[in-house]
Coordinates of C-alpha atoms and ligand atoms in Angstrom, one line a residue:
X1 CA 13.0 -0.7 32.3
X2 CA 10.3 1.5 30.9
X3 CA 11.4 4.7 29.1
X4 CA 9.0 6.8 31.1
X5 CA 10.3 5.7 34.5
X6 CA 13.4 7.8 35.2
X7 CA 13.4 6.9 38.9
X8 CA 13.9 3.2 38.0
X9 CA 17.6 4.1 38.0
X10 CA 19.4 3.9 41.3
X11 CA 20.5 7.4 40.8
X12 CA 17.2 8.5 39.1
X13 CA 15.7 10.8 41.7
X14 CA 16.7 14.2 40.2
X15 CA 15.9 13.1 36.6
X16 CA 12.6 13.8 34.9
X17 CA 13.3 12.0 31.7
X18 CA 14.5 8.5 31.2
X19 CA 18.0 7.8 29.9
X20 CA 18.2 7.5 26.1
X21 CA 18.7 4.0 24.9
X22 CA 21.7 5.0 23.0
X23 CA 23.3 6.4 26.1
X24 CA 22.6 3.2 28.0
X25 CA 24.3 1.3 25.2
X26 CA 27.2 3.6 25.0
X27 CA 27.9 3.9 28.7
X28 CA 27.4 0.3 29.9
X29 CA 30.4 -1.6 31.2
X30 CA 28.7 -4.7 32.7
X31 CA 29.6 -6.8 29.6
X32 CA 33.2 -6.7 30.8
X33 CA 33.2 -5.6 34.4
X34 CA 30.8 -8.5 35.4
X35 CA 34.1 -10.4 35.9
X36 CA 34.5 -8.4 39.1
X37 CA 31.4 -9.9 40.7
X38 CA 33.0 -12.0 43.4
X39 CA 35.2 -9.2 44.6
X40 CA 32.3 -6.8 44.4
X41 CA 30.3 -9.0 46.7
X42 CA 33.2 -9.7 49.0
X43 CA 33.7 -5.9 49.3
X44 CA 30.1 -5.4 50.0
X45 CA 29.9 -7.9 52.7
X46 CA 32.9 -6.4 54.5
X47 CA 31.4 -2.9 54.1
X48 CA 28.0 -4.1 55.5
X49 CA 29.7 -5.8 58.5
X50 CA 31.4 -2.5 59.2
X51 CA 28.1 -0.6 58.9
X52 CA 26.5 -3.0 61.4
X53 CA 29.4 -2.7 63.9
X54 CA 29.2 1.1 63.7
X55 CA 25.4 1.0 64.3
X56 CA 24.7 2.4 60.8
X57 CA 22.5 -0.6 60.1
X58 CA 21.0 -3.3 62.3
X59 CA 22.3 -6.8 62.8
X60 CA 19.2 -8.1 61.1
X61 CA 19.7 -5.9 58.1
X62 CA 23.3 -7.0 58.0
X63 CA 22.3 -10.7 58.1
X64 CA 19.8 -10.4 55.3
X65 CA 22.3 -8.4 53.2
X66 CA 24.8 -11.2 53.6
X67 CA 22.2 -13.9 52.8
X68 CA 21.0 -12.0 49.7
X69 CA 24.6 -11.3 48.5
X70 CA 25.5 -15.0 48.9
X71 CA 22.5 -16.0 46.9
X72 CA 23.3 -13.5 44.2
X73 CA 26.9 -14.9 44.0
X74 CA 25.6 -18.4 43.7
X75 CA 23.2 -17.3 40.9
X76 CA 26.0 -15.6 39.0
X77 CA 28.4 -18.5 39.4
X78 CA 25.8 -20.9 38.0
X79 CA 24.8 -18.6 35.1
X80 CA 21.3 -18.0 36.5
X81 CA 21.8 -14.3 37.0
X82 CA 20.8 -11.8 34.3
X83 CA 23.0 -8.8 34.0
X84 CA 21.1 -5.8 32.6
X85 CA 23.1 -3.3 30.5
X86 CA 20.6 -0.5 31.5
X87 CA 22.0 -0.9 35.0
X88 CA 25.3 0.1 33.7
X89 CA 27.9 -1.9 35.6
X90 CA 28.4 -4.9 37.9
X91 CA 28.0 -2.8 41.0
X92 CA 24.6 -1.5 40.2
X93 CA 23.4 -4.8 38.9
X94 CA 24.2 -6.5 42.1
X95 CA 22.9 -3.7 44.3
X96 CA 19.6 -3.6 42.4
X97 CA 19.3 -7.4 42.6
X98 CA 19.9 -7.3 46.3
X99 CA 17.2 -4.7 46.9
X100 CA 14.8 -6.7 44.8
X101 CA 15.4 -9.8 46.9
X102 CA 15.6 -8.4 50.4
X103 CA 13.7 -5.2 50.1
X104 CA 14.4 -2.0 52.3
X105 CA 17.7 -3.4 53.9
X106 CA 19.3 -3.7 50.4
X107 CA 18.8 0.0 49.9
X108 CA 21.1 0.7 52.9
X109 CA 24.1 -1.2 51.5
X110 CA 25.4 1.9 49.7
X111 CA 25.6 4.0 52.9
X112 CA 28.9 5.9 53.2
X113 CA 30.0 4.5 49.9
X114 CA 30.4 5.7 46.3
X115 CA 30.9 3.7 43.2
X116 CA 34.1 5.6 42.9
X117 CA 35.7 3.9 45.9
X118 CA 33.7 0.7 45.2
X119 CA 35.0 0.1 41.7
X120 CA 38.5 1.0 42.9
X121 CA 38.2 -1.6 45.6
X122 CA 36.9 -4.3 43.4
X123 CA 39.6 -3.7 40.8
X124 CA 42.4 -3.8 43.4
X125 CA 41.1 -7.0 44.9
X126 CA 40.7 -8.6 41.5
X127 CA 44.2 -7.6 40.5
X128 CA 45.9 -8.8 43.7
X129 CA 44.4 -12.3 42.9
X130 CA 45.6 -12.0 39.4
X131 CA 49.1 -11.2 40.7
X132 CA 49.1 -14.4 42.7
X133 CA 48.1 -16.4 39.6
X134 CA 50.8 -14.6 37.5
X135 CA 53.3 -15.5 40.2
X136 CA 52.4 -19.1 39.9
X137 CA 52.6 -19.1 36.1
X138 CA 56.0 -17.3 36.2
X139 CA 57.3 -20.0 38.6
X140 CA 56.0 -22.7 36.3
X141 CA 57.8 -21.0 33.4
X142 CA 61.1 -20.8 35.5
X143 CA 60.8 -24.5 36.2
X144 CA 60.6 -25.3 32.4
X145 CA 63.8 -23.4 31.8
X146 CA 65.6 -25.1 34.7
X147 CA 64.4 -28.5 33.5
X148 CA 65.9 -27.9 30.0
X149 CA 68.9 -26.3 31.5
X150 CA 69.5 -29.5 33.6
X151 CA 68.8 -31.8 30.7
X152 CA 71.3 -30.1 28.4
X153 CA 74.0 -29.3 30.9
X154 CA 77.3 -29.4 29.1
X155 CA 76.0 -28.7 25.6
X156 CA 78.0 -25.8 24.0
X157 CA 76.6 -23.4 21.5
X158 CA 77.6 -20.1 20.0
X159 CA 76.7 -17.0 22.0
X160 CA 75.9 -14.0 19.8
X161 CA 76.1 -10.2 19.9
X162 CA 74.8 -8.2 16.9
X163 CA 73.5 -11.6 15.7
X164 CA 77.1 -12.5 14.9
X165 CA 78.9 -15.4 16.5
X166 CA 80.7 -13.9 19.5
X167 CA 81.9 -16.4 22.2
X168 CA 80.9 -20.0 22.9
X169 CA 78.6 -20.5 25.8
X170 CA 76.7 -23.3 27.5
X171 CA 73.1 -23.8 26.2
X172 CA 72.1 -24.0 29.9
X173 CA 73.6 -20.6 30.5
X174 CA 71.4 -19.2 27.7
X175 CA 68.3 -20.8 29.1
X176 CA 69.0 -19.7 32.7
X177 CA 69.2 -16.1 31.4
X178 CA 65.4 -16.4 30.9
X179 CA 65.1 -17.9 34.4
X180 CA 66.6 -14.7 35.8
X181 CA 64.3 -12.5 33.7
X182 CA 61.3 -14.2 35.1
X183 CA 62.7 -14.0 38.5
X184 CA 62.9 -10.2 38.2
X185 CA 59.4 -10.3 36.8
X186 CA 58.1 -12.0 39.9
X187 CA 59.9 -9.5 42.1
X188 CA 58.5 -6.6 40.2
X189 CA 55.0 -8.0 40.6
X190 CA 55.5 -8.3 44.4
X191 CA 56.6 -4.8 44.6
X192 CA 53.6 -3.7 42.5
X193 CA 51.4 -5.6 44.8
X194 CA 52.3 -3.2 47.7
X195 CA 50.7 -0.4 45.7
X196 CA 47.7 -2.5 44.7
X197 CA 47.1 -3.7 48.2
X198 CA 45.8 -0.4 49.8
X199 CA 42.2 -0.1 50.8
X200 CA 40.4 2.7 48.9
X201 CA 37.0 2.1 50.5
X202 CA 35.9 5.0 52.8
X203 CA 37.2 7.6 50.4
X204 CA 33.5 7.7 49.2
X205 CA 33.0 9.9 46.1
X206 CA 36.1 12.1 46.5
X207 CA 36.1 13.8 49.9
X208 CA 35.7 11.1 52.4
X209 CA 32.4 10.7 54.4
X210 CA 30.9 12.3 57.5
X211 CA 29.3 9.1 58.6
X212 CA 31.2 7.2 61.3
X213 CA 32.9 4.5 59.3
X214 CA 35.8 2.4 60.4
X215 CA 38.2 2.0 57.5
X216 CA 40.8 0.0 59.4
X217 CA 38.2 -2.6 60.3
X218 CA 37.3 -3.0 56.6
X219 CA 40.9 -3.2 55.7
X220 CA 41.4 -6.0 58.2
X221 CA 38.4 -7.8 57.0
X222 CA 39.6 -7.8 53.4
X223 CA 43.2 -8.4 54.1
X224 CA 44.6 -4.9 53.1
X225 CA 47.7 -4.0 55.0
X226 CA 47.1 -0.3 54.5
X227 CA 44.3 2.3 54.2
X228 CA 44.7 5.0 51.5
X229 CA 45.8 8.4 52.8
X230 CA 44.0 10.9 50.6
X231 CA 40.4 10.4 49.5
X232 CA 40.9 12.7 46.3
X233 CA 44.1 10.8 45.3
X234 CA 42.2 7.5 45.8
X235 CA 39.2 8.4 43.8
X236 CA 41.1 9.3 40.7
X237 CA 44.1 7.0 41.1
X238 CA 44.8 4.2 38.6
X239 CA 48.7 4.1 39.1
X240 CA 48.4 0.6 40.4
X241 CA 46.8 -0.6 37.3
X242 CA 49.3 1.2 35.1
X243 CA 52.1 -0.2 37.1
X244 CA 50.7 -3.7 36.7
X245 CA 50.4 -3.2 32.9
X246 CA 54.1 -2.2 32.9
X247 CA 55.0 -5.4 34.8
X248 CA 52.8 -7.4 32.3
X249 CA 54.7 -5.7 29.4
X250 CA 58.1 -6.8 30.7
X251 CA 56.9 -10.3 31.1
X252 CA 55.4 -10.5 27.6
X253 CA 58.6 -8.8 26.2
X254 CA 60.7 -11.5 27.8
X255 CA 58.5 -14.2 26.4
X256 CA 58.6 -12.5 23.0
X257 CA 62.4 -12.5 23.0
X258 CA 62.5 -16.2 23.6
X259 CA 59.7 -16.7 21.0
X260 CA 61.9 -14.8 18.5
X261 CA 64.8 -17.2 19.2
X262 CA 62.7 -20.2 18.9
X263 CA 61.4 -19.0 15.5
X264 CA 64.8 -18.6 13.9
X265 CA 66.4 -21.5 15.8
X266 CA 63.8 -23.8 14.2
X267 CA 64.6 -22.5 10.6
X268 CA 66.6 -24.8 8.3
X269 CA 69.4 -22.2 8.3
X270 CA 69.9 -22.6 12.1
X271 CA 68.3 -26.0 12.8
X272 CA 69.1 -25.5 16.6
X273 CA 65.7 -26.8 17.8
X274 CA 62.9 -29.1 16.9
X275 CA 59.6 -28.0 18.2
X276 CA 57.2 -31.0 18.8
X277 CA 54.5 -31.5 16.1
X278 CA 51.8 -30.9 18.6
X279 CA 53.1 -27.3 19.0
X280 CA 53.5 -26.5 15.3
X281 CA 51.1 -26.0 12.5
X282 CA 51.2 -26.7 8.7
X283 CA 50.5 -24.7 5.6
X284 CA 47.2 -24.9 3.6
X285 CA 49.1 -24.9 0.4
X286 CA 52.7 -26.0 1.0
X287 CA 52.5 -29.7 2.1
X288 CA 56.1 -29.7 3.4
X289 CA 55.7 -26.9 5.9
X290 CA 55.9 -27.1 9.7
X291 CA 55.6 -23.6 11.0
X292 CA 56.4 -22.1 14.4
X293 CA 53.1 -20.3 14.8
X294 CA 52.9 -20.5 18.5
X295 CA 56.2 -18.6 19.3
X296 CA 55.1 -16.2 16.5
X297 CA 51.8 -15.6 18.2
X298 CA 53.6 -15.1 21.6
X299 CA 55.8 -12.5 19.9
X300 CA 52.8 -10.9 18.1
X301 CA 50.7 -10.6 21.2
X302 CA 53.3 -8.4 22.8
X303 CA 52.0 -5.7 20.5
X304 CA 48.5 -5.7 22.2
X305 CA 50.0 -5.8 25.7
X306 CA 52.0 -2.7 24.9
X307 CA 48.8 -1.2 23.4
X308 CA 47.0 -1.7 26.7
X309 CA 49.7 0.2 28.6
X310 CA 49.8 3.1 26.2
X311 CA 46.0 3.2 26.0
X312 CA 45.5 3.6 29.8
X313 CA 48.4 6.1 30.1
X314 CA 46.8 8.2 27.5
X315 CA 43.4 7.8 29.1
X316 CA 44.6 9.0 32.5
X317 CA 47.1 11.7 31.5
X318 CA 44.9 14.6 31.0
X319 CA 42.3 13.9 33.7
X320 CA 41.7 16.5 36.3
X321 CA 41.2 15.3 39.8
X322 CA 39.2 13.3 40.9
X323 CA 37.0 10.6 39.3
X324 CA 36.0 11.1 35.7
X325 CA 34.0 8.6 33.8
X326 CA 37.0 8.1 31.4
X327 CA 38.4 6.0 34.1
X328 CA 35.8 3.2 33.2
X329 CA 38.1 2.7 30.2
X330 CA 40.7 1.3 32.6
X331 CA 39.4 -2.2 32.8
X332 CA 39.2 -3.6 29.2
X333 CA 43.0 -3.0 28.5
X334 CA 44.0 -4.5 31.8
X335 CA 41.8 -7.5 31.5
X336 CA 43.0 -8.1 27.9
X337 CA 46.6 -7.7 28.9
X338 CA 46.1 -10.1 31.9
X339 CA 44.4 -12.8 29.7
X340 CA 47.1 -12.5 27.0
X341 CA 50.1 -12.7 29.3
X342 CA 48.6 -15.5 31.4
X343 CA 47.9 -17.5 28.2
X344 CA 51.4 -16.8 26.8
X345 CA 53.1 -17.8 30.1
X346 CA 51.3 -21.0 30.2
X347 CA 51.9 -22.0 26.5
X348 CA 55.5 -20.9 26.7
X349 CA 56.2 -23.5 29.5
X350 CA 54.5 -26.2 27.4
X351 CA 56.4 -25.2 24.3
X352 CA 59.7 -25.4 26.1
X353 CA 58.9 -28.9 27.5
X354 CA 58.1 -29.9 23.9
X355 CA 61.3 -28.5 22.3
X356 CA 64.3 -30.6 21.7
X357 CA 67.7 -29.0 21.1
X358 CA 69.9 -30.3 18.3
X359 CA 73.0 -30.9 20.4
X360 CA 75.3 -31.9 17.4
X361 CA 74.2 -28.9 15.4
X362 CA 74.8 -26.5 18.3
X363 CA 78.3 -27.9 18.9
X364 CA 79.0 -27.8 15.1
X365 CA 78.0 -24.2 15.0
X366 CA 80.7 -23.3 17.4
X367 CA 83.2 -24.1 14.7
X368 CA 83.6 -21.0 12.5
X369 CA 83.4 -17.5 13.4
X370 CA 86.7 -17.3 15.4
X371 CA 84.8 -17.3 18.6
X372 CA 87.9 -18.0 20.8
X373 CA 89.7 -14.8 19.5
X374 CA 89.0 -13.0 22.9
X375 CA 90.5 -16.1 24.7
X376 CA 93.6 -15.7 22.6
X377 CA 93.9 -12.0 23.4
X378 CA 93.4 -12.9 27.1
X379 CA 96.2 -15.5 26.8
X380 CA 98.6 -12.7 25.6
X381 CA 97.4 -10.4 28.4
X382 CA 98.5 -13.2 30.9
X383 CA 101.9 -13.0 29.2
X384 CA 101.9 -9.3 30.1
X385 CA 101.0 -8.0 26.6
X386 CA 98.8 -4.9 27.1
X387 CA 95.2 -5.7 26.1
X388 CA 95.0 -3.2 23.2
X389 CA 98.2 -4.6 21.7
X390 CA 96.9 -8.2 22.2
X391 CA 93.7 -7.2 20.5
X392 CA 95.7 -6.0 17.5
X393 CA 97.8 -9.1 17.3
X394 CA 94.7 -11.4 17.4
X395 CA 93.0 -9.2 14.8
X396 CA 95.9 -10.0 12.4
X397 CA 95.7 -13.7 13.2
X398 CA 92.0 -13.6 12.4
X399 CA 92.6 -11.8 9.1
X400 CA 95.2 -14.4 8.2
X401 CA 92.9 -17.3 8.9
X402 CA 90.1 -15.6 7.0
X403 CA 92.3 -15.3 3.9
X404 CA 93.1 -19.0 4.1
X405 CA 89.5 -20.0 5.0
X406 CA 90.6 -21.8 8.2
X407 CA 89.8 -21.4 12.0
X408 CA 92.1 -20.4 14.8
X409 CA 92.3 -24.0 16.1
X410 CA 93.7 -25.1 12.6
X411 CA 96.9 -23.1 13.0
X412 CA 100.1 -24.8 14.2
X413 CA 102.5 -23.3 16.7
X414 CA 105.0 -22.1 14.1
X415 CA 102.4 -20.2 12.2
X416 CA 101.1 -18.7 15.5
X417 CA 104.5 -17.7 16.6
X418 CA 104.9 -15.5 13.6
X419 CA 102.3 -13.2 15.2
X420 CA 103.8 -13.1 18.7
X421 CA 106.7 -14.7 20.4
X422 CA 104.6 -15.0 23.6
X423 CA 102.5 -17.8 22.0
X424 CA 103.5 -21.2 23.4
X425 CA 102.2 -24.7 23.1
X426 CA 99.7 -24.2 25.9
X427 CA 97.8 -21.7 23.7
X428 CA 95.8 -24.7 22.2
X429 CA 94.0 -25.1 25.5
X430 CA 92.4 -21.7 25.1
X431 CA 91.7 -22.1 21.4
X432 CA 89.2 -24.9 22.0
X433 CA 85.6 -24.0 22.6
X434 CA 85.5 -26.2 25.7
X435 CA 88.6 -24.5 27.1
X436 CA 87.0 -21.1 26.3
X437 CA 83.8 -21.9 28.0
X438 CA 85.4 -23.3 31.0
X439 CA 87.8 -20.5 31.4
X440 CA 84.9 -18.1 32.1
X441 CA 84.7 -18.6 35.8
X442 CA 83.8 -15.1 36.8
X443 CA 80.6 -14.8 38.9
X444 CA 77.7 -15.1 36.5
X445 CA 80.0 -16.5 33.8
X446 CA 79.4 -19.5 31.5
X447 CA 82.0 -22.0 32.8
X448 CA 80.5 -25.4 33.6
X449 CA 81.3 -24.9 37.3
X450 CA 79.4 -21.6 37.5
X451 CA 76.4 -22.8 35.4
X452 CA 76.2 -26.0 37.6
X453 CA 76.1 -23.7 40.7
X454 CA 73.5 -21.4 39.0
X455 CA 71.3 -24.5 38.3
X456 CA 71.6 -25.6 41.9
X457 CA 70.7 -22.1 43.1
X458 CA 67.7 -22.0 40.8
X459 CA 66.6 -25.4 42.1
X460 CA 66.9 -24.3 45.7
X461 CA 65.0 -21.1 44.9
X462 CA 62.2 -23.1 43.3
X463 CA 62.2 -25.5 46.2
Ligands
LIG501 N1 31.5 1.7 36.0 C1 32.2 2.8 36.6 C2 33.7 2.7 36.3 O1 34.1 1.7 35.9 C3 31.9 2.8 38.1 C4 32.1 4.2 38.7 C5 31.0 5.1 38.2 N2 31.0 6.3 39.0 C6 30.3 7.3 38.6 N3 30.3 8.3 39.3 N4 29.6 7.3 37.4 O2 34.4 3.6 36.5

């Protein structure tokens, strides 16, 4: 575009000087918002249809708009379309291309519309498609947890609190904990979708429009169950994007916690898992190394997803109503967070499928750490010893074992009886890790019966 020709801009009428090249560079967003092109065109077609229905444009004008927009969409998809940074964003690039192709009719497309409601519309339509994709990826992840849970059903491992051995649990119970987290992530996204799925178009710049538009018609065309209630709110609102970023943060945080476990579980010290060679990397200097880089990266990437949320929160927090150009800074963090979370979800499922649990090692790790101490206290409770008193007795038993470097299960009945007369021969049932696990039959507990049910429920849920 020539420097002299200020009116070459779609908004150039009131300007007598052309935009500085530095300003064009600084303000352009098309390099990243071009990914909204399909949604921009879909939105424009619905808007044009409404304009024709309302008599604001003719049927011929509508038809030529649709033909032009379809052509542009094909050109963009096949890489034949040249996006120009001096036209700022995806919206103006497409509108300008339309006018160049179909002439006067193209110039009517922006009737009763502002880029403020247009960009909001495109973003919402793009995000609702992304929510559907995220849901698919989350389900895929859940399936991987259930597959491993089914495969290792019956394997016992230490459960931890404070990273100290606490109580024995089933490995499948541990894996299904992540199934539940991803289930809530899916629910949260569906709830967020309700706020995304509101039609902003028709709010125009900020105050609505005096032209006889039919917002309900556009909503129906584009599959929006709702039309936004306040044009000023709509013009400046990015809650929906922030809420999605929060949902993305919880997903990535869940993946990051699993990643952390995979990292230390694969260390020599733990040796609980073997991650397949195809999912590990080596060291450029230490020939013996096999490193868990993939879970480390999943864990590491949670930082940038959190950064995206904080970045947009800070961008929006001081903005007066309504639209301010600051809001253009909404898209990059959201796109980056989406790309990161989708890639992490997909590789996590692959990683899980390519991880083998070391069943013997997990079982062996349940010996040591007095993990059935609570069971012993509960045993005394069943003999009517008040829990606090039982806690004290078992504490003494543990101290005694620790002194002699033995486990609870290594004590004989005579030794046990010195601590409480209530201890009988059947106490050995609760001192075994299997007995301990299988005693935890409370709803949501780790007993084999409960975990088997949970797996069945999960399989029914996944269909
Ligand atoms: N590219 C802009 C954005 O992402 C579109 C809206 C521009 N509106 C305006 N009044 N300058 O926010």
